[in-house]
Amino acid sequence: MGLGGCIILIAVGAILTFATDWHMQGVNIPVVGLILMAVGLIGVTTFSGIARRRRVVVPPTPVVEEEKTHHHRVDGYSDGYGV
C-alpha cells in the first residue's frame, strides 16, 4: 500500500467518524472510522520510514589514477636486484 492508499484510508475513516450519522445493527461506524484512520497513520509512518532509508545517498568514491613512471635503466639493474 503506497502513500496514496494510506491517505485514502485516513480520509474514509474521518468521513465515517465525523461526517456520517448512519446506524447499523452490530457495527459501530465511528469506531470503524477511527480504526481506518489509525491504520492509515501507521501506514504513512511506515511508508515515510522506508522512503527515508531508500534515499540515503552515498557520496561517490573519488577515482585516483596513478601516473605510471617508467624508469629504464640500461646498466643491467632494471629489475631491482643488486641495488
C-alpha positions in Angstrom: 0.0 0.0 0.0 1.5 3.3 -1.0 1.2 6.8 0.4 -1.9 7.5 -1.6 -3.7 4.4 -0.2 -2.8 5.5 3.4 -4.2 9.0 2.8 -7.4 7.5 1.4 -7.8 5.3 4.5 -7.4 8.4 6.7 -9.9 10.3 4.6 -12.5 7.5 4.6 -12.0 7.0 8.3 -12.5 10.7 9.0 -15.7 10.7 6.9 -17.1 7.7 8.7 -16.2 9.1 12.2 -17.2 12.7 11.8 -19.5 13.2 8.8 -22.0 10.3 8.9 -25.0 9.6 11.0 -25.6 6.1 9.8 -26.7 3.4 12.2 -26.1 -0.3 11.5 -27.0 -3.0 13.9 -23.9 -4.7 15.3 -21.5 -2.2 13.7 -20.2 0.9 15.4 -19.5 3.2 12.3 -17.4 5.8 14.3 -15.2 3.1 15.7 -14.6 1.6 12.2 -13.7 5.1 11.1 -11.2 5.5 14.0 -9.6 2.1 13.1 -9.3 3.1 9.5 -7.6 6.4 10.5 -5.2 4.6 12.8 -4.3 2.1 10.1 -3.7 5.0 7.7 -1.5 6.8 10.1 0.6 3.7 10.8 0.9 3.2 7.0 2.1 6.8 6.5 4.7 6.5 9.2 5.9 3.1 7.8 6.0 4.4 4.3 7.9 7.5 5.2 10.4 5.4 7.2 11.0 3.1 4.2 11.3 6.0 1.8 13.8 7.8 4.0 16.0 4.7 4.1 15.8 4.4 0.3 17.0 7.9 -0.2 20.3 7.5 1.6 22.9 8.9 -0.8 26.4 7.5 -0.6 28.9 10.0 -1.9 30.9 8.6 -4.8 34.4 7.4 -4.1 36.9 9.5 -5.9 39.0 7.7 -8.5 42.6 8.3 -8.2 44.7 7.5 -11.2 48.3 7.0 -10.5 50.9 8.1 -13.0 53.0 5.3 -14.2 56.6 6.3 -14.4 58.8 4.1 -16.4 62.4 4.0 -15.2 64.5 2.2 -17.6 68.0 1.6 -16.5 70.5 0.5 -19.0 73.1 -0.8 -16.6 71.5 -4.2 -16.0 69.8 -3.4 -12.7 66.3 -2.6 -14.0 64.7 -5.5 -12.1 65.8 -4.1 -8.7 68.2 -6.8 -7.8 71.7 -5.9 -6.9 70.9 -2.3 -6.0 
